[in-house]
PDB file of C-alpha atoms in Angstrom:
ATOM      1  CA  MET A  77      56.189   9.706  -5.679  1.00 56.00           C
ATOM      2  CA  THR A  78      53.935  12.749  -6.025  1.00 57.00           C
ATOM      3  CA  GLN A  79      51.523  10.833  -8.275  1.00 61.00           C
ATOM      4  CA  TYR A  80      51.362   8.033  -5.702  1.00 54.00           C
ATOM      5  CA  ILE A  81      50.469  10.470  -2.892  1.00 57.00           C
ATOM      6  CA  VAL A  82      47.875  12.262  -5.047  1.00 49.00           C
ATOM      7  CA  ARG A  83      46.306   8.924  -6.011  1.00 58.00           C
ATOM      8  CA  ARG A  84      46.210   7.752  -2.363  1.00 59.00           C
ATOM      9  CA  VAL A  85      44.700  11.038  -1.167  1.00 52.00           C
ATOM     10  CA  GLY A  86      42.164  10.928  -4.015  1.00 54.00           C
ATOM     11  CA  LEU A  87      41.160   7.359  -3.139  1.00 54.00           C
ATOM     12  CA  ALA A  88      40.918   8.272   0.538  1.00 60.00           C
ATOM     13  CA  ALA A  89      38.702  11.268  -0.286  1.00 59.00           C
ATOM     14  CA  LEU A  90      36.522   9.099  -2.530  1.00 59.00           C
ATOM     15  CA  THR A  91      36.206   6.523   0.254  1.00 66.00           C
ATOM     16  CA  VAL A  92      35.160   9.216   2.724  1.00 59.00           C
ATOM     17  CA  VAL A  93      32.532  10.508   0.290  1.00 56.00           C
ATOM     18  CA  ILE A  94      31.140   6.992  -0.271  1.00 62.00           C
ATOM     19  CA  VAL A  95      31.022   6.296   3.472  1.00 57.00           C
ATOM     20  CA  LEU A  96      29.277   9.625   4.129  1.00 53.00           C
ATOM     21  CA  LEU A  97      26.732   8.994   1.376  1.00 52.00           C
ATOM     22  CA  PHE A  98      26.041   5.520   2.769  1.00 54.00           C
ATOM     23  CA  ALA A  99      25.742   6.864   6.326  1.00 53.00           C
ATOM     24  CA  PHE A 100      23.445   9.649   5.128  1.00 54.00           C
ATOM     25  CA  SER A 101      21.213   7.134   3.340  1.00 52.00           C
ATOM     26  CA  ILE A 102      20.986   5.044   6.544  1.00 50.00           C
ATOM     27  CA  ILE A 103      20.147   8.126   8.612  1.00 49.00           C
ATOM     28  CA  ARG A 104      17.430   8.992   6.073  1.00 51.00           C
ATOM     29  CA  LEU A 105      15.742   5.659   6.859  1.00 50.00           C
ATOM     30  CA  ILE A 106      15.132   6.695  10.464  1.00 51.00           C
ATOM     31  CA  PRO A 107      11.437   7.530  10.753  1.00 52.00           C
ATOM     32  CA  GLY A 108      10.785  11.223  11.280  1.00 53.00           C
ATOM     33  CA  ASP A 109      14.454  12.160  11.117  1.00 53.00           C
ATOM     34  CA  VAL A 110      15.471  15.810  11.134  1.00 52.00           C
ATOM     35  CA  VAL A 111      16.326  15.887   7.430  1.00 53.00           C
ATOM     36  CA  GLN A 112      12.840  14.675   6.461  1.00 54.00           C
ATOM     37  CA  LEU A 113      11.210  17.268   8.677  1.00 55.00           C
ATOM     38  CA  MET A 114      13.443  20.088   7.407  1.00 53.00           C
ATOM     39  CA  VAL A 115      12.802  19.197   3.758  1.00 57.00           C
ATOM     40  CA  ALA A 116       9.038  19.134   4.335  1.00 59.00           C
ATOM     41  CA  GLU A 117       9.156  22.460   6.191  1.00 66.00           C
ATOM     42  CA  GLN A 118      11.175  24.031   3.372  1.00 72.00           C
ATOM     43  CA  GLY A 119       8.569  22.818   0.884  1.00 74.00           C
ATOM     44  CA  TYR A 120       5.741  24.368   2.879  1.00 77.00           C
ATOM     45  CA  ALA A 121       7.661  27.628   3.341  1.00 80.00           C
ATOM     46  CA  ALA A 122       8.442  27.885  -0.383  1.00 82.00           C
ATOM     47  CA  ASP A 123       4.797  27.172  -1.217  1.00 80.00           C
ATOM     48  CA  VAL A 124       3.547  29.860   1.179  1.00 82.00           C
ATOM     49  CA  GLU A 125       5.966  32.419  -0.312  1.00 85.00           C
ATOM     50  CA  ALA A 126       4.829  31.588  -3.855  1.00 84.00           C
ATOM     51  CA  LEU A 127       1.151  31.787  -2.890  1.00 84.00           C
ATOM     52  CA  ARG A 128       1.684  35.185  -1.258  1.00 86.00           C
ATOM     53  CA  ARG A 129       3.201  36.469  -4.521  1.00 87.00           C
ATOM     54  CA  GLN A 130       0.292  35.002  -6.549  1.00 87.00           C
ATOM     55  CA  PRO A 131      -2.825  35.086  -4.348  1.00 83.00           C
ATOM     56  CA  GLY A 132      -5.049  33.353  -6.935  1.00 84.00           C
ATOM     57  CA  ALA A 133      -2.691  30.411  -7.445  1.00 86.00           C
ATOM     58  CA  VAL A 134      -2.924  26.916  -5.988  1.00 86.00           C
ATOM     59  CA  GLY A 135       0.109  25.025  -4.700  1.00 85.00           C
ATOM     60  CA  MET A 136       0.792  21.448  -3.725  1.00 83.00           C
ATOM     61  CA  VAL A 137       3.405  20.077  -1.321  1.00 81.00           C
ATOM     62  CA  SER A 138       4.194  16.380  -1.578  1.00 79.00           C
ATOM     63  CA  SER A 139       6.238  14.307   0.853  1.00 75.00           C
ATOM     64  CA  MET A 140       6.948  10.794   2.049  1.00 71.00           C
ATOM     65  CA  GLY A 141       5.796   9.402   5.384  1.00 66.00           C
ATOM     66  CA  TRP A 142       7.959   8.427   8.305  1.00 63.00           C
ATOM     67  CA  TYR A 143       8.853   4.951   7.057  1.00 61.00           C
ATOM     68  CA  PHE A 144       8.749   5.871   3.346  1.00 63.00           C
ATOM     69  CA  THR A 145       5.664   3.670   3.023  1.00 69.00           C
ATOM     70  CA  LYS A 146       3.053   6.419   3.037  1.00 73.00           C
ATOM     71  CA  HIS A 147       2.622   9.404   0.786  1.00 77.00           C
ATOM     72  CA  ALA A 148       1.402  12.771   1.993  1.00 78.00           C
ATOM     73  CA  ALA A 149       0.124  15.645  -0.107  1.00 80.00           C
ATOM     74  CA  GLY A 150      -1.315  19.029   0.790  1.00 81.00           C
ATOM     75  CA  VAL A 151      -3.064  21.434  -1.585  1.00 84.00           C
ATOM     76  CA  TYR A 152      -2.915  25.082  -0.540  1.00 84.00           C
ATOM     77  CA  SER A 153      -4.260  28.407  -1.765  1.00 85.00           C
ATOM     78  CA  ALA A 154      -4.584  31.978  -0.514  1.00 82.00           C
ATOM     79  CA  ARG A 155      -8.181  32.070  -1.798  1.00 82.00           C
ATOM     80  CA  PRO A 156     -10.976  31.377   0.680  1.00 82.00           C
ATOM     81  CA  PRO A 157     -12.765  28.066   0.114  1.00 82.00           C
ATOM     82  CA  VAL A 158     -15.854  27.941  -2.109  1.00 85.00           C
ATOM     83  CA  ARG A 159     -17.820  26.434   0.769  1.00 87.00           C
ATOM     84  CA  PRO A 160     -16.875  26.562   4.449  1.00 87.00           C
ATOM     85  CA  TYR A 161     -14.892  23.787   6.067  1.00 83.00           C
ATOM     86  CA  ARG A 162     -17.014  20.955   7.371  1.00 83.00           C
ATOM     87  CA  PRO A 163     -15.452  18.191   9.446  1.00 86.00           C
ATOM     88  CA  TYR A 164     -15.776  14.750   7.916  1.00 85.00           C
ATOM     89  CA  ASP A 165     -18.488  12.621   9.499  1.00 86.00           C
ATOM     90  CA  PRO A 166     -17.971   8.919   8.674  1.00 87.00           C
ATOM     91  CA  LYS A 167     -21.542   8.144   9.761  1.00 88.00           C
ATOM     92  CA  GLU A 168     -22.756   9.539   6.433  1.00 83.00           C
ATOM     93  CA  ASP A 169     -20.657   7.066   4.454  1.00 89.00           C
ATOM     94  CA  VAL A 170     -21.475   4.202   6.812  1.00 90.00           C
ATOM     95  CA  ALA A 171     -25.191   4.853   6.376  1.00 87.00           C
ATOM     96  CA  ARG A 172     -24.795   4.912   2.572  1.00 87.00           C
ATOM     97  CA  VAL A 173     -22.802   1.662   2.552  1.00 86.00           C
ATOM     98  CA  GLU A 174     -25.162  -0.044   4.990  1.00 88.00           C
ATOM     99  CA  ALA A 175     -28.115   0.856   2.742  1.00 89.00           C
ATOM    100  CA  GLN A 176     -26.597  -1.060  -0.182  1.00 86.00           C
ATOM    101  CA  GLU A 177     -27.814  -4.550  -0.899  1.00 87.00           C
ATOM    102  CA  ARG A 178     -25.255  -7.183   0.071  1.00 87.00           C
ATOM    103  CA  PRO A 179     -24.991 -10.743  -1.179  1.00 91.00           C
ATOM    104  CA  PRO A 180     -25.634 -13.430   1.429  1.00 92.00           C
ATOM    105  CA  LEU A 181     -22.606 -15.068   3.048  1.00 92.00           C
ATOM    106  CA  VAL A 182     -22.196 -18.722   2.052  1.00 93.00           C
ATOM    107  CA  GLU A 183     -20.570 -20.363   5.061  1.00 93.00           C
ATOM    108  CA  GLU A 184     -20.273 -23.836   3.509  1.00 93.00           C
ATOM    109  CA  ALA A 185     -19.513 -23.043  -0.124  1.00 93.00           C
ATOM    110  CA  GLU A 186     -19.571 -25.731  -2.823  1.00 94.00           C
ATOM    111  CA  GLY A 187     -19.225 -25.099  -6.549  1.00 94.00           C
ATOM    112  CA  PRO A 188     -17.738 -22.654  -9.040  1.00 96.00           C
ATOM    113  CA  GLY A 189     -16.765 -19.194  -7.859  1.00 96.00           C
ATOM    114  CA  VAL A 190     -15.024 -16.003  -8.952  1.00 96.00           C
ATOM    115  CA  VAL A 191     -12.414 -14.099  -6.902  1.00 96.00           C
ATOM    116  CA  GLU A 192     -13.468 -10.569  -5.852  1.00 96.00           C
ATOM    117  CA  THR A 193     -10.419  -9.838  -3.696  1.00 94.00           C
ATOM    118  CA  TYR A 194      -7.563 -11.755  -2.107  1.00 94.00           C
ATOM    119  CA  THR A 195      -4.497 -11.491   0.047  1.00 91.00           C
ATOM    120  CA  ILE A 196      -1.366 -13.533   0.575  1.00 89.00           C
ATOM    121  CA  VAL A 197       0.047 -14.197   4.044  1.00 88.00           C
ATOM    122  CA  TYR A 198       3.832 -14.499   4.397  1.00 85.00           C
ATOM    123  CA  ASN A 199       5.653 -16.024   7.358  1.00 85.00           C
ATOM    124  CA  CYS A 200       8.606 -14.463   9.226  1.00 85.00           C
ATOM    125  CA  GLU A 201      11.080 -15.892   6.711  1.00 85.00           C
ATOM    126  CA  GLY A 202       9.265 -14.213   3.817  1.00 80.00           C
ATOM    127  CA  GLN A 203       7.845 -17.480   2.485  1.00 81.00           C
ATOM    128  CA  LEU A 204       4.268 -17.662   1.246  1.00 82.00           C
ATOM    129  CA  GLU A 205       2.170 -19.308   3.956  1.00 85.00           C
ATOM    130  CA  GLN A 206      -1.457 -19.120   2.843  1.00 88.00           C
ATOM    131  CA  GLY A 207      -3.800 -17.388   0.469  1.00 90.00           C
ATOM    132  CA  ILE A 208      -7.128 -15.918   1.549  1.00 94.00           C
ATOM    133  CA  VAL A 209      -9.837 -15.382  -1.052  1.00 95.00           C
ATOM    134  CA  ILE A 210     -13.160 -13.539  -0.936  1.00 96.00           C
ATOM    135  CA  GLY A 211     -15.373 -14.253  -3.909  1.00 96.00           C
ATOM    136  CA  ARG A 212     -18.828 -14.794  -5.319  1.00 96.00           C
ATOM    137  CA  MET A 213     -20.490 -18.086  -6.091  1.00 96.00           C
ATOM    138  CA  GLU A 214     -21.416 -18.405  -9.766  1.00 92.00           C
ATOM    139  CA  GLN A 215     -24.531 -20.464  -9.095  1.00 83.00           C
ATOM    140  CA  ASP A 216     -27.740 -20.048  -7.128  1.00 71.00           C
ATOM    141  CA  SER A 217     -27.828 -16.857  -5.073  1.00 76.00           C
ATOM    142  CA  GLY A 218     -24.456 -15.512  -6.152  1.00 86.00           C
ATOM    143  CA  GLY A 219     -23.555 -15.468  -2.475  1.00 92.00           C
ATOM    144  CA  ARG A 220     -20.201 -14.360  -1.153  1.00 95.00           C
ATOM    145  CA  PHE A 221     -17.682 -16.852   0.220  1.00 96.00           C
ATOM    146  CA  LEU A 222     -14.515 -16.617   2.277  1.00 96.00           C
ATOM    147  CA  ALA A 223     -11.944 -19.314   1.544  1.00 96.00           C
ATOM    148  CA  HIS A 224      -8.324 -20.288   2.000  1.00 94.00           C
ATOM    149  CA  THR A 225      -6.076 -21.823  -0.615  1.00 91.00           C
ATOM    150  CA  GLU A 226      -4.254 -25.071  -0.029  1.00 85.00           C
ATOM    151  CA  PRO A 227      -0.628 -24.507   1.026  1.00 81.00           C
ATOM    152  CA  ASP A 228       0.457 -25.250  -2.546  1.00 80.00           C
ATOM    153  CA  GLN A 229       3.436 -23.416  -4.044  1.00 79.00           C
ATOM    154  CA  GLU A 230       1.872 -23.430  -7.514  1.00 82.00           C
ATOM    155  CA  ALA A 231      -1.272 -21.672  -6.240  1.00 82.00           C
ATOM    156  CA  PHE A 232       0.858 -19.170  -4.277  1.00 81.00           C
ATOM    157  CA  ASP A 233       2.955 -18.417  -7.356  1.00 83.00           C
ATOM    158  CA  LEU A 234      -0.230 -17.857  -9.354  1.00 84.00           C
ATOM    159  CA  MET A 235      -1.596 -15.465  -6.711  1.00 86.00           C
ATOM    160  CA  ALA A 236       1.671 -13.564  -6.247  1.00 84.00           C
ATOM    161  CA  GLY A 237       2.720 -13.515  -9.891  1.00 86.00           C
ATOM    162  CA  SER A 238      -0.453 -12.414 -11.660  1.00 86.00           C
ATOM    163  CA  GLU A 239      -3.705 -10.577 -11.056  1.00 90.00           C
ATOM    164  CA  PHE A 240      -5.974 -12.967  -9.193  1.00 91.00           C
ATOM    165  CA  VAL A 241      -9.133 -10.803  -9.089  1.00 94.00           C
ATOM    166  CA  GLY A 242     -11.667 -12.208 -11.549  1.00 94.00           C
ATOM    167  CA  ARG A 243     -10.050 -15.650 -11.605  1.00 94.00           C
ATOM    168  CA  ARG A 244     -12.455 -18.552 -11.677  1.00 95.00           C
ATOM    169  CA  GLY A 245     -12.118 -21.705  -9.640  1.00 95.00           C
ATOM    170  CA  ARG A 246     -13.916 -24.221  -7.471  1.00 95.00           C
ATOM    171  CA  VAL A 247     -14.843 -23.749  -3.841  1.00 96.00           C
ATOM    172  CA  ARG A 248     -15.149 -26.733  -1.547  1.00 96.00           C
ATOM    173  CA  HIS A 249     -16.093 -26.853   2.122  1.00 96.00           C
ATOM    174  CA  ASP A 250     -13.726 -29.017   4.198  1.00 94.00           C
ATOM    175  CA  ARG A 251     -15.802 -30.325   7.095  1.00 94.00           C
ATOM    176  CA  GLN A 252     -12.783 -31.573   9.083  1.00 93.00           C
ATOM    177  CA  GLN A 253     -10.980 -28.214   8.984  1.00 90.00           C
ATOM    178  CA  ARG A 254     -14.314 -26.339   9.090  1.00 93.00           C
ATOM    179  CA  ARG A 255     -13.315 -23.914   6.342  1.00 94.00           C
ATOM    180  CA  ASN A 256     -13.804 -23.295   2.639  1.00 96.00           C
ATOM    181  CA  LEU A 257     -10.964 -24.015   0.225  1.00 95.00           C
ATOM    182  CA  PHE A 258     -10.546 -22.329  -3.159  1.00 95.00           C
ATOM    183  CA  TYR A 259      -8.926 -24.183  -6.072  1.00 93.00           C
ATOM    184  CA  PRO A 260      -8.120 -21.883  -9.034  1.00 92.00           C
ATOM    185  CA  ASP A 261      -8.786 -23.147 -12.577  1.00 88.00           C
TER     186      ASP A 261
END
C-alpha cells in the first residue's frame, strides 16, 4: 500500500512539474514578458559589474527580441571611444548607392536570364502561392528584369528546396497578363 501511495504521489509531482514547464514555455512566448526583460537586465548588470572590475575589458550582452525572431547584441566598455559618437546619417549611404551605375530595367523581358535574388509568397494555409524573381538578362544590355514564376509546384519546390540565386532560365513577357514570367532550366 505504501509503495502505491509513493508511486501515485511521485507521478502527481511529475505531472505538476511537466505542466509547470509547459506553462512556463508558453509564458516565455509572450512578447516582452517579464522573464525576458529580467534576464536581459541581469545580463547588463553582470556585464557592468565585470567592466567596473576590469576597466580595459570589453563585454557583450546578447539577447532575443520580443517574438524570438530578432537578435540583439550590445558591446560595452568602460574605455572612452576612439572617436566621438556621431549619429548615423543615412543620406551618406544613399548618396553612395545612388552614385553607382545601375543596369537598365527591362520591362518586357525575352530571353535567357540569371537569378540575382528571389522570394517565395505563401498563402494563409502555408502553401506556396507564387515565386518572384529579380535577375539579369544574359544578352544585350545585361538589363535587370522582374518576373513571376508560373504557379507550378515543381518550380516552387526548386525555389524552396535549393539555392535559387545564380540559377539560369528563360524569361518571357506575357502580354495578356502584362508581366514577365521566369522558367528555370
